[in-house]
Tab-separated table of C-alpha atoms in Angstrom:
chain	number	residue	atom	x	y	z
A	1	UNK	CA	-0.014	5.330	94.182
A	2	UNK	CA	2.673	7.922	93.953
A	3	UNK	CA	2.419	10.487	91.326
A	4	UNK	CA	4.297	8.718	88.689
A	5	UNK	CA	2.305	7.238	85.517
A	6	UNK	CA	2.303	3.518	84.928
A	7	UNK	CA	4.039	1.930	81.967
A	8	UNK	CA	1.748	-0.613	80.045
A	9	UNK	CA	3.301	-2.939	77.548
A	10	UNK	CA	0.891	-4.566	74.839
A	11	UNK	CA	2.216	-7.126	72.787
A	12	UNK	CA	1.233	-10.296	71.165
A	13	UNK	CA	1.967	-12.280	68.107
A	14	UNK	CA	2.221	-10.540	64.660
A	15	UNK	CA	-1.286	-10.510	63.103
A	16	UNK	CA	-3.133	-10.690	66.373
A	17	UNK	CA	-4.682	-7.277	65.909
A	18	UNK	CA	-2.985	-5.500	68.888
A	19	UNK	CA	-3.079	-2.112	67.038
A	20	UNK	CA	-6.844	-2.449	66.551
A	21	UNK	CA	-7.482	-3.247	70.148
A	22	UNK	CA	-5.551	-0.450	71.099
A	23	UNK	CA	-7.168	1.939	68.780
A	24	UNK	CA	-10.683	0.826	70.139
A	25	UNK	CA	-9.320	1.281	73.629
A	26	UNK	CA	-7.919	4.713	73.086
A	27	UNK	CA	-11.207	5.931	71.664
A	28	UNK	CA	-13.011	4.714	74.770
A	29	UNK	CA	-10.494	6.050	77.142
A	30	UNK	CA	-9.014	9.028	75.687
A	31	UNK	CA	-7.174	9.769	79.093
A	32	UNK	CA	-4.512	7.395	77.946
A	33	UNK	CA	-1.949	7.649	75.361
A	34	UNK	CA	0.244	5.602	73.377
A	35	UNK	CA	3.785	6.076	73.080
A	36	UNK	CA	4.954	7.240	69.306
A	37	UNK	CA	7.733	4.994	67.937
A	38	UNK	CA	10.730	6.094	66.081
A	39	UNK	CA	11.625	4.644	62.584
A	40	UNK	CA	13.976	5.149	59.899
A	41	UNK	CA	11.584	4.186	57.294
A	42	UNK	CA	10.274	7.137	54.924
A	43	UNK	CA	6.941	8.704	55.948
A	44	UNK	CA	3.960	7.282	53.910
A	45	UNK	CA	1.495	9.737	52.282
A	46	UNK	CA	-0.301	11.780	55.182
A	47	UNK	CA	2.000	10.331	58.063
A	48	UNK	CA	3.330	13.334	60.153
A	49	UNK	CA	6.539	13.440	62.166
A	50	UNK	CA	5.743	13.389	65.910
A	51	UNK	CA	2.209	12.216	65.470
A	52	UNK	CA	2.461	8.899	63.550
A	53	UNK	CA	6.108	8.338	64.157
A	54	UNK	CA	9.201	10.134	64.970
A	55	UNK	CA	11.104	9.962	61.625
A	56	UNK	CA	14.895	9.713	62.163
A	57	UNK	CA	17.787	9.270	59.847
A	58	UNK	CA	19.550	6.026	60.196
A	59	UNK	CA	22.589	8.027	61.777
A	60	UNK	CA	20.127	9.627	64.497
A	61	UNK	CA	18.742	6.135	65.214
A	62	UNK	CA	21.993	4.358	65.612
A	63	UNK	CA	23.149	7.377	67.760
A	64	UNK	CA	20.168	7.010	70.150
A	65	UNK	CA	20.785	3.379	70.513
A	66	UNK	CA	24.442	3.624	71.128
A	67	UNK	CA	23.719	6.242	74.028
A	68	UNK	CA	21.254	3.753	75.486
A	69	UNK	CA	18.258	6.224	74.464
A	70	UNK	CA	15.998	3.434	73.134
A	71	UNK	CA	13.858	1.500	75.615
A	72	UNK	CA	13.598	-1.160	72.857
A	73	UNK	CA	14.249	-1.436	69.120
A	74	UNK	CA	14.282	-3.762	66.123
A	75	UNK	CA	14.865	-4.053	62.348
A	76	UNK	CA	12.245	-5.060	60.121
A	77	UNK	CA	12.715	-5.441	56.341
A	78	UNK	CA	15.834	-3.163	56.799
A	79	UNK	CA	14.091	-0.350	58.704
A	80	UNK	CA	14.556	0.324	62.066
A	81	UNK	CA	11.841	0.699	64.825
A	82	UNK	CA	12.264	1.889	68.442
A	83	UNK	CA	10.753	3.473	71.498
A	84	UNK	CA	12.813	6.554	72.537
A	85	UNK	CA	13.215	6.479	76.286
A	86	UNK	CA	12.904	10.301	76.709
A	87	UNK	CA	9.419	10.802	75.699
A	88	UNK	CA	8.335	7.826	77.690
A	89	UNK	CA	10.016	8.830	80.897
A	90	UNK	CA	8.745	12.480	80.560
A	91	UNK	CA	5.175	11.306	80.350
A	92	UNK	CA	5.563	8.957	83.329
A	93	UNK	CA	7.085	11.722	85.348
A	94	UNK	CA	4.241	14.206	84.632
A	95	UNK	CA	1.893	11.247	85.893
A	96	UNK	CA	0.662	10.029	82.714
A	97	UNK	CA	0.085	6.321	81.930
A	98	UNK	CA	1.992	5.188	78.861
A	99	UNK	CA	1.063	2.367	76.560
A	100	UNK	CA	3.450	0.810	74.292
A	101	UNK	CA	2.294	-1.323	71.505
A	102	UNK	CA	5.287	-3.360	70.419
A	103	UNK	CA	6.479	-6.696	69.085
A	104	UNK	CA	7.136	-9.469	71.330
A	105	UNK	CA	11.144	-9.258	71.081
A	106	UNK	CA	10.702	-5.439	71.842
A	107	UNK	CA	8.513	-6.462	74.952
A	108	UNK	CA	11.334	-8.652	76.209
A	109	UNK	CA	13.819	-5.639	76.116
A	110	UNK	CA	11.351	-3.528	78.136
A	111	UNK	CA	10.947	-6.341	80.693
A	112	UNK	CA	14.757	-6.465	81.338
A	113	UNK	CA	14.870	-2.660	81.492
A	114	UNK	CA	11.593	-2.207	83.535
A	115	UNK	CA	10.280	-5.239	85.170
A	116	UNK	CA	7.676	-3.306	87.072
A	117	UNK	CA	5.857	-2.316	84.040
A	118	UNK	CA	2.261	-4.016	83.400
A	119	UNK	CA	2.835	-6.418	80.378
A	120	UNK	CA	-0.152	-7.591	78.564
A	121	UNK	CA	-0.417	-10.109	75.799
A	122	UNK	CA	-3.041	-10.483	73.063
A	123	UNK	CA	-3.883	-13.964	71.599
A	124	UNK	CA	-6.174	-14.725	69.069
A	125	UNK	CA	-9.207	-17.216	69.760
A	126	UNK	CA	-7.373	-19.848	67.675
A	127	UNK	CA	-4.330	-20.369	65.735
A	128	UNK	CA	-6.393	-21.022	62.353
A	129	UNK	CA	-7.571	-17.334	62.518
A	130	UNK	CA	-4.124	-15.857	63.208
A	131	UNK	CA	-2.748	-18.137	60.171
A	132	UNK	CA	-5.605	-16.859	57.884
A	133	UNK	CA	-4.637	-13.188	58.923
A	134	UNK	CA	-0.992	-13.767	58.311
A	135	UNK	CA	-1.808	-15.413	54.818
A	136	UNK	CA	-4.228	-12.762	54.091
A	137	UNK	CA	-1.636	-10.010	53.939
A	138	UNK	CA	-0.943	-11.618	50.463
A	139	UNK	CA	2.319	-9.991	49.766
A	140	UNK	CA	4.683	-12.569	50.573
A	141	UNK	CA	5.250	-16.327	49.086
A	142	UNK	CA	4.634	-19.514	50.673
A	143	UNK	CA	8.197	-19.869	52.314
A	144	UNK	CA	7.699	-16.443	53.967
A	145	UNK	CA	4.297	-17.462	55.262
A	146	UNK	CA	5.657	-20.850	56.997
A	147	UNK	CA	8.384	-18.757	58.499
A	148	UNK	CA	5.734	-16.140	60.106
A	149	UNK	CA	3.477	-18.913	61.418
A	150	UNK	CA	6.622	-20.668	63.051
A	151	UNK	CA	7.515	-17.268	64.470
A	152	UNK	CA	3.852	-16.651	65.694
A	153	UNK	CA	3.825	-20.047	67.322
A	154	UNK	CA	7.195	-19.114	69.056
A	155	UNK	CA	5.804	-15.725	70.289
A	156	UNK	CA	2.624	-17.658	71.734
A	157	UNK	CA	4.777	-19.762	73.960
A	158	UNK	CA	6.202	-16.632	75.528
A	159	UNK	CA	2.658	-15.582	76.841
A	160	UNK	CA	3.344	-16.857	80.361
A	161	UNK	CA	5.890	-14.178	80.726
A	162	UNK	CA	3.252	-11.540	80.792
A	163	UNK	CA	1.177	-10.326	83.661
A	164	UNK	CA	-2.060	-10.643	81.652
A	165	UNK	CA	-3.464	-12.604	78.617
A	166	UNK	CA	-6.351	-11.152	76.820
A	167	UNK	CA	-8.180	-12.875	73.775
A	168	UNK	CA	-8.905	-10.609	70.928
A	169	UNK	CA	-12.362	-12.616	69.968
A	170	UNK	CA	-14.242	-9.200	69.297
A	171	UNK	CA	-12.101	-5.885	69.231
A	172	UNK	CA	-14.510	-4.162	71.579
A	173	UNK	CA	-14.429	-7.108	74.250
A	174	UNK	CA	-10.721	-7.293	74.021
A	175	UNK	CA	-10.459	-3.368	74.531
A	176	UNK	CA	-12.862	-3.696	77.632
A	177	UNK	CA	-10.684	-6.395	78.942
A	178	UNK	CA	-7.582	-4.271	78.334
A	179	UNK	CA	-9.302	-1.510	80.572
A	180	UNK	CA	-10.115	-3.922	83.269
A	181	UNK	CA	-6.432	-5.242	83.536
A	182	UNK	CA	-4.920	-1.548	83.426
A	183	UNK	CA	-7.115	-0.366	86.124
A	184	UNK	CA	-6.316	-3.314	88.305
A	185	UNK	CA	-2.524	-2.924	87.549
A	186	UNK	CA	-2.572	0.161	89.790
A	187	UNK	CA	-2.842	-2.103	92.752
A	188	UNK	CA	-0.372	-4.710	91.631
A	189	UNK	CA	2.004	-5.347	94.581
A	190	UNK	CA	4.999	-4.532	92.335
A	191	UNK	CA	3.577	-0.968	91.632
A	192	UNK	CA	2.930	-0.356	95.536
A	193	UNK	CA	6.086	-1.213	97.331
A	194	UNK	CA	6.187	2.565	98.287
A	195	UNK	CA	2.980	2.266	100.100
A	196	UNK	CA	4.411	-0.295	102.322
A	197	UNK	CA	7.282	1.714	103.126
A	198	UNK	CA	4.974	4.602	103.850
A	199	UNK	CA	3.032	2.547	106.324
A	200	UNK	CA	5.982	1.103	107.961
A	201	UNK	CA	7.900	4.360	108.524
A	202	UNK	CA	5.997	5.002	111.771
A	203	UNK	CA	5.932	1.230	112.556
B	1	UNK	CA	-11.459	-19.025	81.106
B	2	UNK	CA	-12.210	-22.734	81.605
B	3	UNK	CA	-15.355	-23.368	83.733
B	4	UNK	CA	-13.638	-23.717	87.003
B	5	UNK	CA	-14.129	-20.888	89.497
B	6	UNK	CA	-11.226	-18.664	90.714
B	7	UNK	CA	-9.889	-18.988	94.323
B	8	UNK	CA	-9.236	-15.409	95.813
B	9	UNK	CA	-7.443	-14.971	99.176
B	10	UNK	CA	-7.973	-11.767	100.991
B	11	UNK	CA	-5.604	-11.200	103.820
B	12	UNK	CA	-3.796	-8.360	105.679
B	13	UNK	CA	-2.425	-7.550	109.241
B	14	UNK	CA	-4.636	-8.215	112.139
B	15	UNK	CA	-6.993	-5.244	112.800
B	16	UNK	CA	-6.814	-3.792	109.182
B	17	UNK	CA	-10.478	-4.267	108.574
B	18	UNK	CA	-10.537	-7.231	105.997
B	19	UNK	CA	-13.788	-8.648	107.407
B	20	UNK	CA	-15.475	-5.258	107.087
B	21	UNK	CA	-14.197	-4.730	103.411
B	22	UNK	CA	-15.366	-8.202	102.461
B	23	UNK	CA	-18.794	-7.646	103.756
B	24	UNK	CA	-19.213	-4.321	101.686
B	25	UNK	CA	-17.778	-6.201	98.811
B	26	UNK	CA	-20.288	-9.043	99.144
B	27	UNK	CA	-23.101	-6.722	99.660
B	28	UNK	CA	-22.313	-4.874	96.578
B	29	UNK	CA	-21.609	-8.149	94.520
B	30	UNK	CA	-23.726	-10.943	95.836
B	31	UNK	CA	-22.687	-13.200	93.014
B	32	UNK	CA	-19.493	-14.054	94.906
B	33	UNK	CA	-19.372	-16.003	97.768
B	34	UNK	CA	-17.020	-16.284	100.941
B	35	UNK	CA	-15.697	-19.504	102.186
B	36	UNK	CA	-17.133	-20.630	105.758
B	37	UNK	CA	-14.331	-21.391	108.148
B	38	UNK	CA	-14.329	-24.486	110.565
B	39	UNK	CA	-13.467	-23.824	114.198
B	40	UNK	CA	-13.378	-25.636	117.352
B	41	UNK	CA	-14.612	-22.712	119.476
B	42	UNK	CA	-18.144	-22.908	121.047
B	43	UNK	CA	-20.822	-21.121	118.925
B	44	UNK	CA	-21.713	-17.560	120.129
B	45	UNK	CA	-25.292	-16.467	120.523
B	46	UNK	CA	-27.011	-16.332	117.237
B	47	UNK	CA	-24.135	-18.074	115.154
B	48	UNK	CA	-25.477	-21.127	113.195
B	49	UNK	CA	-23.355	-24.194	111.990
B	50	UNK	CA	-22.717	-24.064	108.201
B	51	UNK	CA	-23.708	-20.329	108.106
B	52	UNK	CA	-21.134	-18.477	110.327
B	53	UNK	CA	-18.816	-21.329	110.923
B	54	UNK	CA	-18.690	-25.044	110.680
B	55	UNK	CA	-18.466	-25.938	114.402
B	56	UNK	CA	-16.340	-28.955	114.713
B	57	UNK	CA	-15.046	-30.801	117.811
B	58	UNK	CA	-11.357	-31.013	118.671
B	59	UNK	CA	-11.307	-34.662	117.219
B	60	UNK	CA	-13.178	-33.823	114.251
B	61	UNK	CA	-10.682	-31.001	113.306
B	62	UNK	CA	-7.633	-32.894	113.895
B	63	UNK	CA	-8.992	-35.809	112.032
B	64	UNK	CA	-9.444	-33.465	109.099
B	65	UNK	CA	-6.076	-31.848	109.466
B	66	UNK	CA	-4.138	-35.256	109.511
B	67	UNK	CA	-6.091	-36.403	106.600
B	68	UNK	CA	-4.630	-33.453	104.435
B	69	UNK	CA	-8.373	-32.050	104.525
B	70	UNK	CA	-7.564	-28.488	105.503
B	71	UNK	CA	-6.558	-25.945	103.073
B	72	UNK	CA	-5.074	-23.843	105.873
B	73	UNK	CA	-5.414	-23.881	109.655
B	74	UNK	CA	-4.159	-22.161	112.991
B	75	UNK	CA	-4.726	-22.021	116.491
B	76	UNK	CA	-5.702	-18.656	118.149
B	77	UNK	CA	-6.293	-18.545	121.905
B	78	UNK	CA	-6.458	-22.245	122.180
B	79	UNK	CA	-9.131	-22.586	119.341
B	80	UNK	CA	-8.503	-24.158	116.024
B	81	UNK	CA	-9.646	-22.402	112.689
B	82	UNK	CA	-9.363	-23.607	109.438
B	83	UNK	CA	-10.601	-23.859	105.717
B	84	UNK	CA	-12.120	-27.215	104.731
B	85	UNK	CA	-10.739	-28.064	101.502
B	86	UNK	CA	-13.905	-30.133	100.229
B	87	UNK	CA	-16.347	-27.162	100.458
B	88	UNK	CA	-13.987	-24.914	98.548
B	89	UNK	CA	-13.023	-27.514	95.819
B	90	UNK	CA	-16.848	-28.331	95.347
B	91	UNK	CA	-17.575	-24.736	94.803
B	92	UNK	CA	-14.752	-23.958	92.266
B	93	UNK	CA	-15.698	-27.216	90.440
B	94	UNK	CA	-19.295	-25.804	90.261
B	95	UNK	CA	-17.704	-22.708	88.621
B	96	UNK	CA	-18.186	-20.280	91.571
B	97	UNK	CA	-15.518	-17.984	92.543
B	98	UNK	CA	-14.562	-18.519	96.289
B	99	UNK	CA	-13.149	-15.898	98.446
B	100	UNK	CA	-11.178	-16.835	101.412
B	101	UNK	CA	-10.714	-14.100	104.112
B	102	UNK	CA	-7.879	-15.311	106.345
B	103	UNK	CA	-4.755	-14.490	108.534
B	104	UNK	CA	-1.410	-13.807	106.910
B	105	UNK	CA	0.038	-17.255	108.133
B	106	UNK	CA	-3.012	-19.160	106.583
B	107	UNK	CA	-2.498	-17.370	103.335
B	108	UNK	CA	1.021	-18.487	103.078
B	109	UNK	CA	-0.267	-22.188	103.561
B	110	UNK	CA	-2.794	-21.485	100.704
B	111	UNK	CA	0.029	-19.997	98.534
B	112	UNK	CA	1.943	-23.104	98.899
B	113	UNK	CA	-0.975	-25.396	97.976
B	114	UNK	CA	-2.360	-23.223	95.429
B	115	UNK	CA	-0.034	-20.682	93.733
B	116	UNK	CA	-2.352	-19.959	91.139
B	117	UNK	CA	-5.154	-18.452	93.202
B	118	UNK	CA	-5.303	-14.619	93.338
B	119	UNK	CA	-3.620	-13.268	96.470
B	120	UNK	CA	-5.035	-9.628	97.749
B	121	UNK	CA	-3.464	-7.802	100.765
B	122	UNK	CA	-5.143	-5.072	102.617
B	123	UNK	CA	-3.129	-2.324	104.258
B	124	UNK	CA	-4.105	0.344	106.309
B	125	UNK	CA	-3.578	3.969	105.205
B	126	UNK	CA	-0.686	4.432	107.964
B	127	UNK	CA	0.559	2.481	110.906
B	128	UNK	CA	-0.835	4.794	113.522
B	129	UNK	CA	-4.519	3.931	112.537
B	130	UNK	CA	-3.981	0.031	112.656
B	131	UNK	CA	-2.090	0.692	116.275
B	132	UNK	CA	-5.173	2.633	117.370
B	133	UNK	CA	-7.499	-0.184	116.258
B	134	UNK	CA	-5.322	-2.965	117.948
B	135	UNK	CA	-5.164	-0.930	121.060
B	136	UNK	CA	-9.006	-0.124	120.781
B	137	UNK	CA	-9.776	-3.712	121.114
B	138	UNK	CA	-9.227	-2.915	124.825
B	139	UNK	CA	-9.317	-6.570	126.099
B	140	UNK	CA	-5.557	-7.041	126.434
B	141	UNK	CA	-2.572	-5.813	128.662
B	142	UNK	CA	0.172	-3.591	127.402
B	143	UNK	CA	2.595	-6.544	126.737
B	144	UNK	CA	-0.015	-8.282	124.576
B	145	UNK	CA	-0.408	-5.096	122.614
B	146	UNK	CA	3.023	-4.491	121.782
B	147	UNK	CA	3.298	-7.998	120.554
B	148	UNK	CA	0.316	-7.579	118.327
B	149	UNK	CA	1.933	-4.184	116.876
B	150	UNK	CA	5.268	-6.266	116.130
B	151	UNK	CA	3.196	-9.018	114.597
B	152	UNK	CA	1.347	-6.612	112.185
B	153	UNK	CA	4.685	-4.982	111.396
B	154	UNK	CA	5.980	-8.456	110.566
B	155	UNK	CA	2.716	-9.218	108.432
B	156	UNK	CA	3.101	-5.903	106.503
B	157	UNK	CA	6.498	-6.755	105.481
B	158	UNK	CA	5.054	-9.811	103.545
B	159	UNK	CA	2.657	-7.652	101.457
B	160	UNK	CA	5.030	-8.009	98.277
B	161	UNK	CA	4.221	-11.870	98.168
B	162	UNK	CA	0.597	-10.886	97.331
B	163	UNK	CA	-0.632	-10.275	93.632
B	164	UNK	CA	-2.379	-7.141	94.726
B	165	UNK	CA	-2.210	-4.500	97.648
B	166	UNK	CA	-5.364	-2.495	98.571
B	167	UNK	CA	-5.436	0.425	101.028
B	168	UNK	CA	-8.404	0.454	103.241
B	169	UNK	CA	-8.754	4.072	103.612
B	170	UNK	CA	-12.524	3.933	103.306
B	171	UNK	CA	-14.422	0.705	103.384
B	172	UNK	CA	-16.595	1.276	100.041
B	173	UNK	CA	-13.383	2.558	98.203
B	174	UNK	CA	-11.518	-0.570	99.221
B	175	UNK	CA	-14.405	-2.789	98.207
B	176	UNK	CA	-14.504	-1.181	94.704
B	177	UNK	CA	-10.882	-1.778	94.444
B	178	UNK	CA	-11.488	-5.288	95.528
B	179	UNK	CA	-13.926	-5.768	92.661
B	180	UNK	CA	-11.399	-4.197	90.247
B	181	UNK	CA	-8.558	-6.539	90.881
B	182	UNK	CA	-10.818	-9.692	91.162
B	183	UNK	CA	-12.142	-8.803	87.732
B	184	UNK	CA	-8.725	-8.482	86.260
B	185	UNK	CA	-7.507	-11.609	87.894
B	186	UNK	CA	-9.564	-13.642	85.440
B	187	UNK	CA	-7.002	-12.612	82.811
B	188	UNK	CA	-3.920	-13.160	84.684
B	189	UNK	CA	-1.548	-15.151	82.878
B	190	UNK	CA	-1.117	-17.751	85.632
B	191	UNK	CA	-5.036	-18.454	85.363
B	192	UNK	CA	-5.041	-18.618	81.357
B	193	UNK	CA	-2.423	-21.118	80.603
B	194	UNK	CA	-5.277	-23.448	79.238
B	195	UNK	CA	-5.999	-21.008	76.500
B	196	UNK	CA	-2.419	-20.742	75.319
B	197	UNK	CA	-2.690	-24.682	75.135
B	198	UNK	CA	-6.022	-24.384	73.237
B	199	UNK	CA	-4.633	-21.960	70.572
B	200	UNK	CA	-1.334	-23.878	70.262
B	201	UNK	CA	-3.136	-27.380	69.543
B	202	UNK	CA	-3.714	-26.457	66.030
B	203	UNK	CA	-0.305	-24.652	65.525
């Protein structure tokens, strides 16, 4: 390893519980940190700028996008969400490993920009459970739910583009698997090219 | 995971100590087993058929090769060495994980036949140390040593074709890293396609 940290992308279909798995993981392994997203939506009660989110105005957000300053971004329900490049890059340069918990489309943007990151996909034990969870949010009509289920299916079909697939059958078990694959990702050959160069320099 | 075992290929340049790392690993993790190679060379004192090697006649060996019964094979110093497919396949079907410790050319043959296996490459901490070890075998003249060094360099250049790269700086540390990557390989997306099919069958 050189001293640079490792970028870890955690994704999966909407409703699979990636946030819950990451929370359990970070509690067990506080040496890791997750990236803080930027959003244009208004802070909710108790949310603090730079802790839960970076709260940006639309103008600030669009400015950053146009400068190429967002690693990935998307619009949900009229609000923008994204990962500012600068904070991630600074942490990696300090040698910290950074975890991005993001949606499948955002992960595809990161893959294009940083193919050597470690990409982890979380899946439900079965589709039924995911459907129940998407229905359970209860704020949407039948048509919206059908759309979300179709989107989830489409997202599951992209799993093979990831390095690892973890089943979220139990949160603690999934968090343990997450630790196993992150530790191994340090030895992935795509992260070790500098070692080969190093060995071959005297050959 | 389905119930089938995982095929793990451990390779690296000649002289890097892959046999020593594997021995330390198997001592610490006796639940794993390494595949037994077949060879046409004569048994050495104390070597037993089916324990150290399967000792085959040249005719038996060639017969198996011509039937497509060797997962990989090569000739060194006039003797044939290879991995009979049948024993590996039987162990995998019993759900056992099987480790093949083989040369770089053999690993390339396994990659062509079984791209979904887990491929691990062991490298020395520096080329100087590898060169010392190749010289230290002491049975060859200068020309033979130069050839071996050139071959080792060529082999190191293939490291990026492997899933993982492990440095053998200390045998125990390398064996620990081997365990880390083998555990994670269970979650590699190339080994998890059946899970996605399973989840999507009700979608």
